[in-house]
Coordinates of C-alpha atoms and ligand atoms in Angstrom, one line a residue:
X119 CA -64.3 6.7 4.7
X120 CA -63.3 5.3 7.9
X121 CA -62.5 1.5 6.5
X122 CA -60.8 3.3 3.1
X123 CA -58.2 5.0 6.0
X124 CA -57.7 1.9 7.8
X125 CA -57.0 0.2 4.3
X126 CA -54.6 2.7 3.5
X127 CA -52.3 2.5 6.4
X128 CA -52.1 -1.1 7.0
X129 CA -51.3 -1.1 2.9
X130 CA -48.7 1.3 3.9
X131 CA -47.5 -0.9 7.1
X132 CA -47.2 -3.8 4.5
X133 CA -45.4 -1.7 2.3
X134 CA -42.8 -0.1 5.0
X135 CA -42.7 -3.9 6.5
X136 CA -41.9 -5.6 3.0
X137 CA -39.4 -2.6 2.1
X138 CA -37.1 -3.4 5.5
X139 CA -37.7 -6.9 4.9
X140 CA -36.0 -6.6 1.4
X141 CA -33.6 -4.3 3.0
X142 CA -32.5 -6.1 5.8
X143 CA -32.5 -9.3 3.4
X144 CA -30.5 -8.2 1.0
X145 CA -27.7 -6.4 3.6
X146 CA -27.8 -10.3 4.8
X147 CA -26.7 -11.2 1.2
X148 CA -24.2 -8.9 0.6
X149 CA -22.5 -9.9 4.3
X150 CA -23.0 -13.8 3.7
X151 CA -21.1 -13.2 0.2
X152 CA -19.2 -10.8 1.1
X153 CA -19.8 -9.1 -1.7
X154 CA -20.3 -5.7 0.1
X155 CA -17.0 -3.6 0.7
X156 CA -18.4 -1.8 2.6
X157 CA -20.0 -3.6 5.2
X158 CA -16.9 -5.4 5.4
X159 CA -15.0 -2.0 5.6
X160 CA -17.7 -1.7 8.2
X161 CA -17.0 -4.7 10.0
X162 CA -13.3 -4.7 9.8
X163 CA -12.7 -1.2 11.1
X164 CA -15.0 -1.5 14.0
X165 CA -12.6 -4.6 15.1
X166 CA -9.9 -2.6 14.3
X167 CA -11.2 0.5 16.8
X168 CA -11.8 -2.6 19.6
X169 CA -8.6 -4.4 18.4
X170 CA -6.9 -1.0 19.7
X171 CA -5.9 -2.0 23.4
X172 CA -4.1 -5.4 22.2
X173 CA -1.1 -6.8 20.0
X174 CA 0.3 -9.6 19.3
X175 CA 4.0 -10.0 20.0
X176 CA 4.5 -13.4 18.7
X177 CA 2.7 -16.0 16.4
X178 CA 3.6 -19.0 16.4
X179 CA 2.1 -21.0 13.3
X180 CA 1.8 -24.6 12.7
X181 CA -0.1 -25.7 9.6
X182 CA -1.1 -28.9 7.7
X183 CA -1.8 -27.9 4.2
X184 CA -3.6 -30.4 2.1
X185 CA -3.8 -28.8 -1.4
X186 CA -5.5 -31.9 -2.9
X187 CA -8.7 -31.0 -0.9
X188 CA -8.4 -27.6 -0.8
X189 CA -8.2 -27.6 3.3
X190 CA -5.6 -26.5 5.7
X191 CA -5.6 -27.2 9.5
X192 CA -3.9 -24.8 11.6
X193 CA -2.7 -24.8 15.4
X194 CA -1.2 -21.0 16.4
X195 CA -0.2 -20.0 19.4
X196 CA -0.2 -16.0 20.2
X197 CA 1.0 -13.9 22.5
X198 CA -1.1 -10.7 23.0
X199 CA 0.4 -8.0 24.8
X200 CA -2.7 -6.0 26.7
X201 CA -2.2 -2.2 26.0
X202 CA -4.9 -1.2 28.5
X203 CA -7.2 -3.2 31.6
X204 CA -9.3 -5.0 29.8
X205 CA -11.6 -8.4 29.8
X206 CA -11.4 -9.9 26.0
X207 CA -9.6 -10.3 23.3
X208 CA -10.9 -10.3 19.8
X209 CA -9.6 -11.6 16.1
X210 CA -11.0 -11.9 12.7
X211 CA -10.9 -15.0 11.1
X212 CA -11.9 -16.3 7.7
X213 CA -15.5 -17.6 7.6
X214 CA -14.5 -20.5 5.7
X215 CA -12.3 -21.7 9.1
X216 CA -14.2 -23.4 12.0
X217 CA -12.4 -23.0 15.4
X218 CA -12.0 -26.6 17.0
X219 CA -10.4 -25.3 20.4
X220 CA -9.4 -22.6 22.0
X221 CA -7.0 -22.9 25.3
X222 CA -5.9 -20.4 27.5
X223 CA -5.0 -22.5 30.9
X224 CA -8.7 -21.4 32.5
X225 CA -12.2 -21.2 30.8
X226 CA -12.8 -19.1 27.9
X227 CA -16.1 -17.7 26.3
X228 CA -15.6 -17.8 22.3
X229 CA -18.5 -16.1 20.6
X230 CA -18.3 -15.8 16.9
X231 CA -20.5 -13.7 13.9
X232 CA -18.8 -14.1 10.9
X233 CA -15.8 -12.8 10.3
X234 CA -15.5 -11.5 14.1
X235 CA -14.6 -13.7 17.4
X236 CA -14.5 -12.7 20.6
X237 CA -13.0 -14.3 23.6
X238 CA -14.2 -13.1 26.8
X239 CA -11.7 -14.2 29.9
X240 CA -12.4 -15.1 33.1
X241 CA -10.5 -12.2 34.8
X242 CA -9.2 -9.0 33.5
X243 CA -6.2 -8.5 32.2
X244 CA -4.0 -5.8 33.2
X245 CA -1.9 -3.2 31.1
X246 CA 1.4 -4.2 29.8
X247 CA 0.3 -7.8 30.9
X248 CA 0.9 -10.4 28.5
X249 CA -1.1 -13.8 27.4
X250 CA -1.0 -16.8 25.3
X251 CA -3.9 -18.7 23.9
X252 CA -3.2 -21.4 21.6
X253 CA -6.2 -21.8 19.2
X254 CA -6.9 -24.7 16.4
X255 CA -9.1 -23.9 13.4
X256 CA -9.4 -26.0 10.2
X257 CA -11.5 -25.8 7.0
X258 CA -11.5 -24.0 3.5
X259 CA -10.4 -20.5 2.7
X260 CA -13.3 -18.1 1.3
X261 CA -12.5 -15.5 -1.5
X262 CA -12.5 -12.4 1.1
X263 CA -13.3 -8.7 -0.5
X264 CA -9.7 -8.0 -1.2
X265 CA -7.7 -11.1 -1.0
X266 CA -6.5 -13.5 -3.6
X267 CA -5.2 -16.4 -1.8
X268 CA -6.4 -20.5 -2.8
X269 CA -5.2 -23.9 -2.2
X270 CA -5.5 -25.4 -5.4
X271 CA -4.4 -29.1 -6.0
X272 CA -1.0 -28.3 -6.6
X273 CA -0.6 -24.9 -5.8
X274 CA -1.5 -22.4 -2.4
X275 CA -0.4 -19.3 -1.6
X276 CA -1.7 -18.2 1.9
X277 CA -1.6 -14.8 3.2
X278 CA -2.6 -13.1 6.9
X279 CA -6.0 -11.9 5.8
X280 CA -6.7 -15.2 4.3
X281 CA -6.6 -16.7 6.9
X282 CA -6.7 -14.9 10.1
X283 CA -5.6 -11.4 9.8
X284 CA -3.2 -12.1 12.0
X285 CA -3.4 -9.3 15.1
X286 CA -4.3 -8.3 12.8
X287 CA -2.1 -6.1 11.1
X288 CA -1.8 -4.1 14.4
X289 CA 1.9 -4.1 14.5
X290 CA 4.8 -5.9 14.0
X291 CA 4.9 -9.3 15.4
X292 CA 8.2 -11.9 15.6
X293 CA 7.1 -15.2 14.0
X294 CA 7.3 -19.0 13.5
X295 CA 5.9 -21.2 10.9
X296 CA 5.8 -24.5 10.7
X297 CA 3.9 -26.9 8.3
X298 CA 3.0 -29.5 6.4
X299 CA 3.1 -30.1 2.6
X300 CA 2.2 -33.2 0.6
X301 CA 5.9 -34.9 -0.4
X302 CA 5.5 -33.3 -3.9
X303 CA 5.1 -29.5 -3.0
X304 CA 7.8 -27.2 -2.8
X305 CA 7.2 -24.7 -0.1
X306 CA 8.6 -21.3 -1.1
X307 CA 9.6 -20.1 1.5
X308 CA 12.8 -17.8 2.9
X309 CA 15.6 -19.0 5.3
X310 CA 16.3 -22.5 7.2
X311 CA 13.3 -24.7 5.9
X312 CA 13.9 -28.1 6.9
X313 CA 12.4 -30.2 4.0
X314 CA 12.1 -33.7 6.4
X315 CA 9.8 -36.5 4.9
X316 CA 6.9 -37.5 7.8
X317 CA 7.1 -40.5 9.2
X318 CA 4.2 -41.8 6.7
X319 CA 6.6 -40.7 4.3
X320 CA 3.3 -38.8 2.5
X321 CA 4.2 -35.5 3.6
X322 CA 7.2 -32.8 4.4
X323 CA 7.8 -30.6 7.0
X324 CA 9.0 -27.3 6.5
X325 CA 9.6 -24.7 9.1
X326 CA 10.5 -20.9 8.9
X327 CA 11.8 -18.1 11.1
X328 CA 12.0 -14.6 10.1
X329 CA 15.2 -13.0 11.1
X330 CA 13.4 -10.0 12.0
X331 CA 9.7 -8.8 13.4
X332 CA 6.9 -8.5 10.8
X333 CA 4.3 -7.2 9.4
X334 CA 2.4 -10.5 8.1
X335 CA 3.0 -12.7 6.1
X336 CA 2.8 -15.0 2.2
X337 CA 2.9 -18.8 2.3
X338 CA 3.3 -20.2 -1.4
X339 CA 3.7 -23.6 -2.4
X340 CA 3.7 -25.7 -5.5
X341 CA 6.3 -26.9 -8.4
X342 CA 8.8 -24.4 -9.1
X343 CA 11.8 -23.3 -11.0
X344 CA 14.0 -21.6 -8.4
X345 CA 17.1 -19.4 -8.9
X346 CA 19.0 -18.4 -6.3
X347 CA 22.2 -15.7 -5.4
X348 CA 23.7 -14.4 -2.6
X349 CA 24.9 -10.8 -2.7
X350 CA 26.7 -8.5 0.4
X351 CA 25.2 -11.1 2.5
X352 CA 21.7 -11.2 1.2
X353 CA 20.1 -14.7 -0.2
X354 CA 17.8 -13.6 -2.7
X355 CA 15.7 -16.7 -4.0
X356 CA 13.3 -16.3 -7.0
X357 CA 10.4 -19.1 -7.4
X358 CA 8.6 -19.2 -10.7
X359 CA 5.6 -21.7 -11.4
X360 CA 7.0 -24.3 -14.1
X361 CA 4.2 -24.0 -16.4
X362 CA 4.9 -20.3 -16.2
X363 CA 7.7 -18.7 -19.1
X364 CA 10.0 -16.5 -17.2
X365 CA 13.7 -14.8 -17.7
X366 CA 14.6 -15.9 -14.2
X367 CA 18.0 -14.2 -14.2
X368 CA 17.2 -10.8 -15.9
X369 CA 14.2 -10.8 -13.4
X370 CA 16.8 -11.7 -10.1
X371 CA 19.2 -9.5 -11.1
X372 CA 16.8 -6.7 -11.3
X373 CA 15.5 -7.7 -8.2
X374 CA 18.9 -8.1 -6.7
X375 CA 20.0 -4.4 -8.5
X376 CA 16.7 -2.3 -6.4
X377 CA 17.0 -3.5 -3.3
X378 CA 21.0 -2.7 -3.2
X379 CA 19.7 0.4 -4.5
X380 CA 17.3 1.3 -2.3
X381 CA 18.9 0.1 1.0
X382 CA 21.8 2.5 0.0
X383 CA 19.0 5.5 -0.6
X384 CA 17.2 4.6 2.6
X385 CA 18.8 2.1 5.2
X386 CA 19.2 -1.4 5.8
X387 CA 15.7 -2.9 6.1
X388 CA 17.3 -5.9 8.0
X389 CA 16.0 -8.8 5.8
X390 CA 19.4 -11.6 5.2
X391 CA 17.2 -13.1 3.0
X392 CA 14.5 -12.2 0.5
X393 CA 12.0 -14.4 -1.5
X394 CA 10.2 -13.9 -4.4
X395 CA 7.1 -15.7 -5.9
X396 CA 6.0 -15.0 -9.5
X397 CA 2.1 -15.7 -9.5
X398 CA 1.2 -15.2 -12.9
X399 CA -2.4 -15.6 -12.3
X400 CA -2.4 -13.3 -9.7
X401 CA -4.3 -10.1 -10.1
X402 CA -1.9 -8.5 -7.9
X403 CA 1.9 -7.9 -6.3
X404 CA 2.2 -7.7 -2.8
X405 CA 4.6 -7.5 -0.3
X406 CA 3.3 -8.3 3.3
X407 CA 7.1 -7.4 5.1
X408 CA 7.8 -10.7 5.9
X409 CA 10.9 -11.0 3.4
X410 CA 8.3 -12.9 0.6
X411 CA 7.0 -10.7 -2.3
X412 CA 4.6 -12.0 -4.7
X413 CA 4.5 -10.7 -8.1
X414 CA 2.0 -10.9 -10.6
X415 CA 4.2 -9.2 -12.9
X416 CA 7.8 -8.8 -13.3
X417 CA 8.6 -5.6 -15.5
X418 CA 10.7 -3.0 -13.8
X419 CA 8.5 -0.7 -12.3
X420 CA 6.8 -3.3 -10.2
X421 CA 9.3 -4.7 -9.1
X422 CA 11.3 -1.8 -7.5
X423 CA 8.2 -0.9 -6.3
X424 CA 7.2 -4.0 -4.3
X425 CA 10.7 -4.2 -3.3
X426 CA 10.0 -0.7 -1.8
X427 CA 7.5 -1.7 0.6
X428 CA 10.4 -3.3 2.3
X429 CA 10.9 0.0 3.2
X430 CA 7.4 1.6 3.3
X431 CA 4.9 -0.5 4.8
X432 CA 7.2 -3.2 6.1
X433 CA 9.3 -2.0 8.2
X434 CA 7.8 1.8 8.4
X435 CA 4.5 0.5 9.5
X436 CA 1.1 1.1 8.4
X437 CA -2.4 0.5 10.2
X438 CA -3.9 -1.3 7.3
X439 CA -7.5 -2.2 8.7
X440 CA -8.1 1.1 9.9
X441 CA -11.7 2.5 9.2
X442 CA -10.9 6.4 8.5
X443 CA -7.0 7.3 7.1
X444 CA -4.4 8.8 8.4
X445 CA -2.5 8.9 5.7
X446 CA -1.0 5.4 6.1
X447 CA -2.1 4.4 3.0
X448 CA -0.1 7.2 0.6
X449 CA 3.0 6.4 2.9
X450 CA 2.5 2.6 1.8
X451 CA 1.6 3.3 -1.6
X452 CA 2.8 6.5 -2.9
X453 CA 6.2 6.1 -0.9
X454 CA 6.7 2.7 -2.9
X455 CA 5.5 4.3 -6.1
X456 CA 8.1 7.4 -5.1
X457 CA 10.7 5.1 -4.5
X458 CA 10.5 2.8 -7.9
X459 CA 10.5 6.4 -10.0
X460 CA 13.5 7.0 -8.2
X461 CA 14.9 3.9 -9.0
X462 CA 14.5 4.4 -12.3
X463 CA 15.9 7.7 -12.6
X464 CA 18.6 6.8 -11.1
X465 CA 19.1 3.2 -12.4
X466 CA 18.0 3.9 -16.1
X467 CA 18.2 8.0 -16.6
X468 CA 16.0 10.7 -16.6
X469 CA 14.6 9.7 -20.2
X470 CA 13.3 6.8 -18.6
X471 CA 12.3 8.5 -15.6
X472 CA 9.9 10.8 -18.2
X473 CA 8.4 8.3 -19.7
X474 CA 7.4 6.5 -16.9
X475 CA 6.3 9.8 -15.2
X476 CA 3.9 10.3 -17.9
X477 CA 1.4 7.6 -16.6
X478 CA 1.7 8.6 -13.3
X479 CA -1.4 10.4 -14.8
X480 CA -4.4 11.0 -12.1
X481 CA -7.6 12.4 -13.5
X482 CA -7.9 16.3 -12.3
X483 CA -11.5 16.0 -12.3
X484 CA -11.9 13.1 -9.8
X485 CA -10.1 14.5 -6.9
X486 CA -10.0 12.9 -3.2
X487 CA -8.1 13.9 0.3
X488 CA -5.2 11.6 -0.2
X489 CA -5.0 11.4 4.3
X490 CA -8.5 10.2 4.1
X491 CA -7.8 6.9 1.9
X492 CA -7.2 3.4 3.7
X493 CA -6.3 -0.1 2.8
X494 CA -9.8 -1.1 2.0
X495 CA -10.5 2.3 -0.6
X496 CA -7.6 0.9 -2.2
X497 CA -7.9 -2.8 -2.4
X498 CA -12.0 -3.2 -3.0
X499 CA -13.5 -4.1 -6.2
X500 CA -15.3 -1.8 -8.6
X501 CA -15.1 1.6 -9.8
X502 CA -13.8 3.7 -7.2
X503 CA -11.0 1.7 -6.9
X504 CA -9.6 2.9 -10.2
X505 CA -10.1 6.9 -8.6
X506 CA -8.0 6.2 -4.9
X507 CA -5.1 4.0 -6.8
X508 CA -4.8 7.0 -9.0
X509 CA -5.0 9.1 -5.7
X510 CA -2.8 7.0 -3.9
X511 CA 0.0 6.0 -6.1
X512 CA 0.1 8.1 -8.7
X513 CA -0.5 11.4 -7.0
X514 CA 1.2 10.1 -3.5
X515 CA 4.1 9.5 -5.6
X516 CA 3.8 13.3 -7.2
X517 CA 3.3 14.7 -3.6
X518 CA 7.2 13.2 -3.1
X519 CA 8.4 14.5 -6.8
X520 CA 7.4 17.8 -6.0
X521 CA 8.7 17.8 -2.3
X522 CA 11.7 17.1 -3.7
X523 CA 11.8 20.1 -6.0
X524 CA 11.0 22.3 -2.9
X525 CA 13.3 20.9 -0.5
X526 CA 15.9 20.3 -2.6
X527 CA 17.6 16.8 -3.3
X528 CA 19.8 16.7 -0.7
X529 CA 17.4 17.6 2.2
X530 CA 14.9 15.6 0.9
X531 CA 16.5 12.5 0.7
X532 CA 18.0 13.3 4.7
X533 CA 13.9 13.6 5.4
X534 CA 13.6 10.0 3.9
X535 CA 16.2 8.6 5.7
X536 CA 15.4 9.9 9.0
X537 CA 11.9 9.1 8.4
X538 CA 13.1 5.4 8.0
X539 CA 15.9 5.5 10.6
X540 CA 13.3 7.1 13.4
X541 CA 10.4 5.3 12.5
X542 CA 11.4 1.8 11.9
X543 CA 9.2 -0.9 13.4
X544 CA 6.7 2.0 14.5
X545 CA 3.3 2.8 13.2
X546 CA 3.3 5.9 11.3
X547 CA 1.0 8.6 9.8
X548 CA 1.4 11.9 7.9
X549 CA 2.2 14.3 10.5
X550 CA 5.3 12.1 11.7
X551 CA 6.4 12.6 7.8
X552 CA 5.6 16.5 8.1
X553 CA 7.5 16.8 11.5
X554 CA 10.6 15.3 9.5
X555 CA 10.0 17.8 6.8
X556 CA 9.3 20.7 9.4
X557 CA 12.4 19.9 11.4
X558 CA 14.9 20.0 8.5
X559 CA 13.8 23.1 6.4
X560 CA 13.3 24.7 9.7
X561 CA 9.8 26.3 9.8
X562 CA 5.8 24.9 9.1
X563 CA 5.1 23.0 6.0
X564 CA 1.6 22.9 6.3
X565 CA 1.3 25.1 3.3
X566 CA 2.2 22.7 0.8
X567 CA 0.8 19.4 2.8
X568 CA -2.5 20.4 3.8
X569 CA -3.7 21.1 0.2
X570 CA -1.6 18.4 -1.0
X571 CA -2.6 15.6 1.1
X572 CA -5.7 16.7 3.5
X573 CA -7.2 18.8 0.1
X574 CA -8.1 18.3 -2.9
X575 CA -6.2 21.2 -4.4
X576 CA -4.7 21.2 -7.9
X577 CA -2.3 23.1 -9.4
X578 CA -2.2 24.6 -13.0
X579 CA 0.7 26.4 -14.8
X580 CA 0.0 28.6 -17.8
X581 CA 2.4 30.6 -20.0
X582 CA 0.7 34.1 -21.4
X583 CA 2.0 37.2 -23.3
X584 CA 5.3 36.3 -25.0
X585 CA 6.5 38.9 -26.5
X586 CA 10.2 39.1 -28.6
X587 CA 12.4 42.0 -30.1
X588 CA 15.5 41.4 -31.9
X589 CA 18.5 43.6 -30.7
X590 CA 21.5 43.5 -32.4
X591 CA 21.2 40.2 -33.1
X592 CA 20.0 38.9 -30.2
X593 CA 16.3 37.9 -29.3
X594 CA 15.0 38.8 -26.8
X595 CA 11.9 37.3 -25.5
X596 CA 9.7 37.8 -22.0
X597 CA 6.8 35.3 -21.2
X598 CA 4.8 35.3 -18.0
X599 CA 4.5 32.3 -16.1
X600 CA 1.1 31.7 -14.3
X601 CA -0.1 29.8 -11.1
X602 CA -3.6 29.5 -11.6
X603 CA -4.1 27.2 -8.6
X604 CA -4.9 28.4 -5.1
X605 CA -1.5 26.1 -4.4
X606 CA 1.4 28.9 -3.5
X607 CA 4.9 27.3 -5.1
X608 CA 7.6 28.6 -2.7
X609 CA 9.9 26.9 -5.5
X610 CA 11.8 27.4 -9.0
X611 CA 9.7 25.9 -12.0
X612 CA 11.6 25.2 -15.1
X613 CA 10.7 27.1 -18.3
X614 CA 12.3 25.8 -21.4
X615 CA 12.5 27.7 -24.8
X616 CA 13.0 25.9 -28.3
X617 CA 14.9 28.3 -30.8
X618 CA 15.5 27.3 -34.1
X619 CA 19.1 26.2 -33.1
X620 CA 18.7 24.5 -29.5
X621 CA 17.0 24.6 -26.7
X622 CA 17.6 27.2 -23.1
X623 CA 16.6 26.4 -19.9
X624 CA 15.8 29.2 -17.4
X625 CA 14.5 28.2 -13.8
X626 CA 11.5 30.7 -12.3
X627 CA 11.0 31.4 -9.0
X628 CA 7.4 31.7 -8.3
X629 CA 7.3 34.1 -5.4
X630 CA 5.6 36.2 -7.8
X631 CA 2.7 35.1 -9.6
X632 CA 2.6 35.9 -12.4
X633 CA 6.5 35.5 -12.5
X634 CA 8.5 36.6 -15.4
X635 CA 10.7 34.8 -17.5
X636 CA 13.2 36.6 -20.0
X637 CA 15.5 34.9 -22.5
X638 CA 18.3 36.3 -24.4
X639 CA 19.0 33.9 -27.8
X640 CA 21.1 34.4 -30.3
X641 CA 18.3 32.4 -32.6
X642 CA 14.5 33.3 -33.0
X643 CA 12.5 31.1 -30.1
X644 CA 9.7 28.6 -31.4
X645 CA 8.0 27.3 -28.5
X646 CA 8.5 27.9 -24.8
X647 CA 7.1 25.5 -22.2
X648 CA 6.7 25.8 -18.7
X649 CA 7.2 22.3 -16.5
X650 CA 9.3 20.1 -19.4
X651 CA 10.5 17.5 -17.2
X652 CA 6.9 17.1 -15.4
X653 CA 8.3 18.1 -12.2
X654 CA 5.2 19.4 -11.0
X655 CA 2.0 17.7 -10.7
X656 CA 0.1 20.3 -13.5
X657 CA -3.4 19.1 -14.2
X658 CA -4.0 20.9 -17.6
X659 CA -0.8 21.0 -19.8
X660 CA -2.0 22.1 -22.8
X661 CA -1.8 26.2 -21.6
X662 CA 1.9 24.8 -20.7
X663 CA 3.0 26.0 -24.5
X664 CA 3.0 29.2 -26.4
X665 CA 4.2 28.6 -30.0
X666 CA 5.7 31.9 -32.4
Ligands
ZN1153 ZN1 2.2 -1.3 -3.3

């Protein structure tokens, strides 16, 4: 009996023991290949919650960029401003990059695991103190979770979290790049670039300046067609890969046409020049606020919207590496999305604007807290990806469409601009966009952006009991319009009626649910339909329609 017991629970101790062995083994895995968003959601919003009391005011870059082996070697020198007392600094860096030095006038502690460094100073550092290290690191880039940067043999395109997320998206930062391309490459690049052969006459030097603070940053190089124009100032230069096929002036003017557009809707972003990169084998656009957008593709849509994030994300700025949301995310992303809708509405007409509205779609049974969404729920591989796009882009961009309708054009747009004007260069989160709101219409609007953004509230219209009697000649029909969603619309919903001659359009305020709607016709009505022009984000539009 006794031995049988003592069998069992070392069997068991073997058991437990070889389960946490796989356990911890295969955690080790999924961190060594990176393969596990989550630990690097983990990982990364732990250094951003340490990253908290310093940012980096300046970066200066230097880079030597040898696409032939795949490597770059990079000098940088940064200036971290200290926001509280404090002992260390600490920066994420690609694992792929070995640090070779690391100065800071005295002595410096650099411990590294992985993706993580910390430097641990000699002294502390006080509060609004600032400090410059210069550090060198050199190696290959690794695929990292959500980036798609490479140095290929004759083409690179470098971003901030390729390499080191620079400070790591923590604010905006003033920078200087300098570098070093073999003689053939074109660096793609805005501005002065000085294009100087070394003095081996092997390689080029090219060096860049923002004209204003930034966000991060895109360095591309390879062989290029280039197109450039200057319009009201601006230098807008367009780079396309010249194995790649591309309408180069349909694609700048359209680029040249949203960005007018939008800088008259919102305010000057302060970029003189802009750059754009088509990467056709990219698997995404971005737009890091540095004046460089990358697209993967160059229909209309993305377009205006990367052009947007000039705006939203660039300029209005957004914690990317942050752990738990604040809503930073739909400001980015559904703001952008907002803002190309708008663009076409207003560039192309409302037909246009429909049909693109219509795959704005967002499933209504996969719902999530918009707020809640960050960078990484977004940008990760596999499935649930696909859900918090659809949440933030598609449905951030509805919670705009439908502000609109309840605020009214005009006070919405003043909400937009202010939001731009009083928050430029500043991190942002939802509740400076509802104090905007708030402060214009004049009392709370927590009723339509708490379910909106911090629930996951949907909203259904239905049109019952339609009833019509013909009076001397004219018809007259009554329908009731339904709210069948928790979600109170303080707002006028269109109802539309098809007769046999035309179609009538009556707006319905919904104080009243349900609300009636009455329509006088001089011809029998067919169809009536509540929501035509998809103003409002309806979840179920087949109860939309009554047919006669
Ligand atoms: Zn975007």
């Amino acid at each position: 009996m006794q031995i049988i017991k003592r069998r069992k629970v070392f069997f068991l101790s073997l058991l437990l023991f070889s389960v946490l062995c796989l356990l911890s083994s295969y955690s080790y895995y999924l961190l060594i290949t990176n393969r596990s968003p989550y630990i690097l959601k983990l990982v990364t919003g732990t250094v951003d919650f340490l990253m908290k009391g310093q940012s980096i005011s300046n970066y200066n870059i230097n880079l030597n960029i040898s696409p032939e082996k795949g490597v770059i070697n990079v000098e940088s020198n940064i200036n971290v401003k200290f926001l509280k007392d404090r002992r260390y600094i600490i920066f994420l860096l690609n694992d792929g990059l070995k640090v070779n030095s690391i100065k800071y006038g005295k002595a410096v502690s650099h411990y590294r695991i992985w993706l993580i460094n910390l430097l641990l100073l000699p002294e502390k550092i006080k509060k609004d103190d600032d400090l410059s290290i210069n550090i060198k690191y050199e190696g290959n880039l690794r695929p990292l979770g959500f980036s798609d940067g490479y140095i290929k043999e004759k083409e690179f395109i470098l971003r901030n979290e390729d390499i080191w997320y620079p400070l790591d998206f923590q604010g905006l930062f003033t920078l200087n790049v300098n570098g070093r391309v073999p003689v053939s490459i074109t660096p793609a690049l805005p501005g002065s670039i000085i294009n100087k052969l070394t003095g081996d006459g092997k390689g080029k030097r090219f060096s860049w300046r923002p004209e204003r603070p930034v966000t991060g940053f895109a360095l591309m190089g390879g062989y290029f067609n280039k197109l450039a124009k200057s319009v009201n100032g601006i230098t807008y230069t367009l780079y396309s890969p010249v194995y790649h096929n591309e309408d180069l002036e349909k694609t700048i003017d359209n680029i040249i046409l949203c960005h007018s557009f939008f800088k008259g809707q919102f305010g000057d972003d302060g970029f003189k020049n802009l750059t754009i990169i088509i990467t056709p084998h990219g698997y995404r656009s971005y737009n890091h606020g540095a004046g460089i957008i990358t697209l993967s593709k160059t229909d209309f849509p993305t377009i205006a919207h990367e052009i947007a994030h000039n705006w939203w994300g660039g300029t209005v700025y957004v914690d990317l590496l942050r752990r738990k949301g604040d809503g930073g995310q739909w400001i980015a992303e559904g703001f952008a999305e907002f803002s190309s809708l708008m663009a076409i509405e207003k560039l192309h007409g409302k037909d246009a604007f429909l049909r693109e509205l219509k795959n704005e779609n967002f499933n209504p049974h996969e719902q999530r807290i918009i707020e809640s969404i960050t960078t990484f729920d977004n940008l990760m591989d596999g499935e649930d990806v696909k859900i918090n796009n659809q949440m933030v882009y598609a449905k951030g961009a509805y919670v705009l469409i439908m502000l609109r309708e309840i605020m009214g054009e005009e006070k919405f747009m003043k909400a937009m601009k202010n939001f731009f004007s009083e928050y430029n260069y500043k991190i942002v989160n939802s509740n400076d966009f509802q104090w905007i709101v708030e402060r214009i219409m004049g009392n709370s609007f927590s009723w339509y952006f708490d379910p909106w953004i911090r629930g996951t509230e949907r909203l259904d219209f239905e049109i019952t009991d339609l009833n019509s009697i013909e009076r001397g000649g004219t018809f007259v029909t009554t329908a009731k319009v339904v709210n069948k969603s928790k979600i109170n619309i303080y707002a006028e919903i269109d109802v539309m009626a098809i007769t046999e001659n035309g179609k009538e359009i009556q707006r319905v305020f919904m104080d009243e649910n349900p609300a009636t709607v009455v329509f006088n016709t001089k011809s029998k009505i067919k169809e009536i339909i509540a929501d035509p022009f998809l103003k409002w984000a309806d979840m179920e539009r087949e109860n939309n329609f009554v047919r006669h």
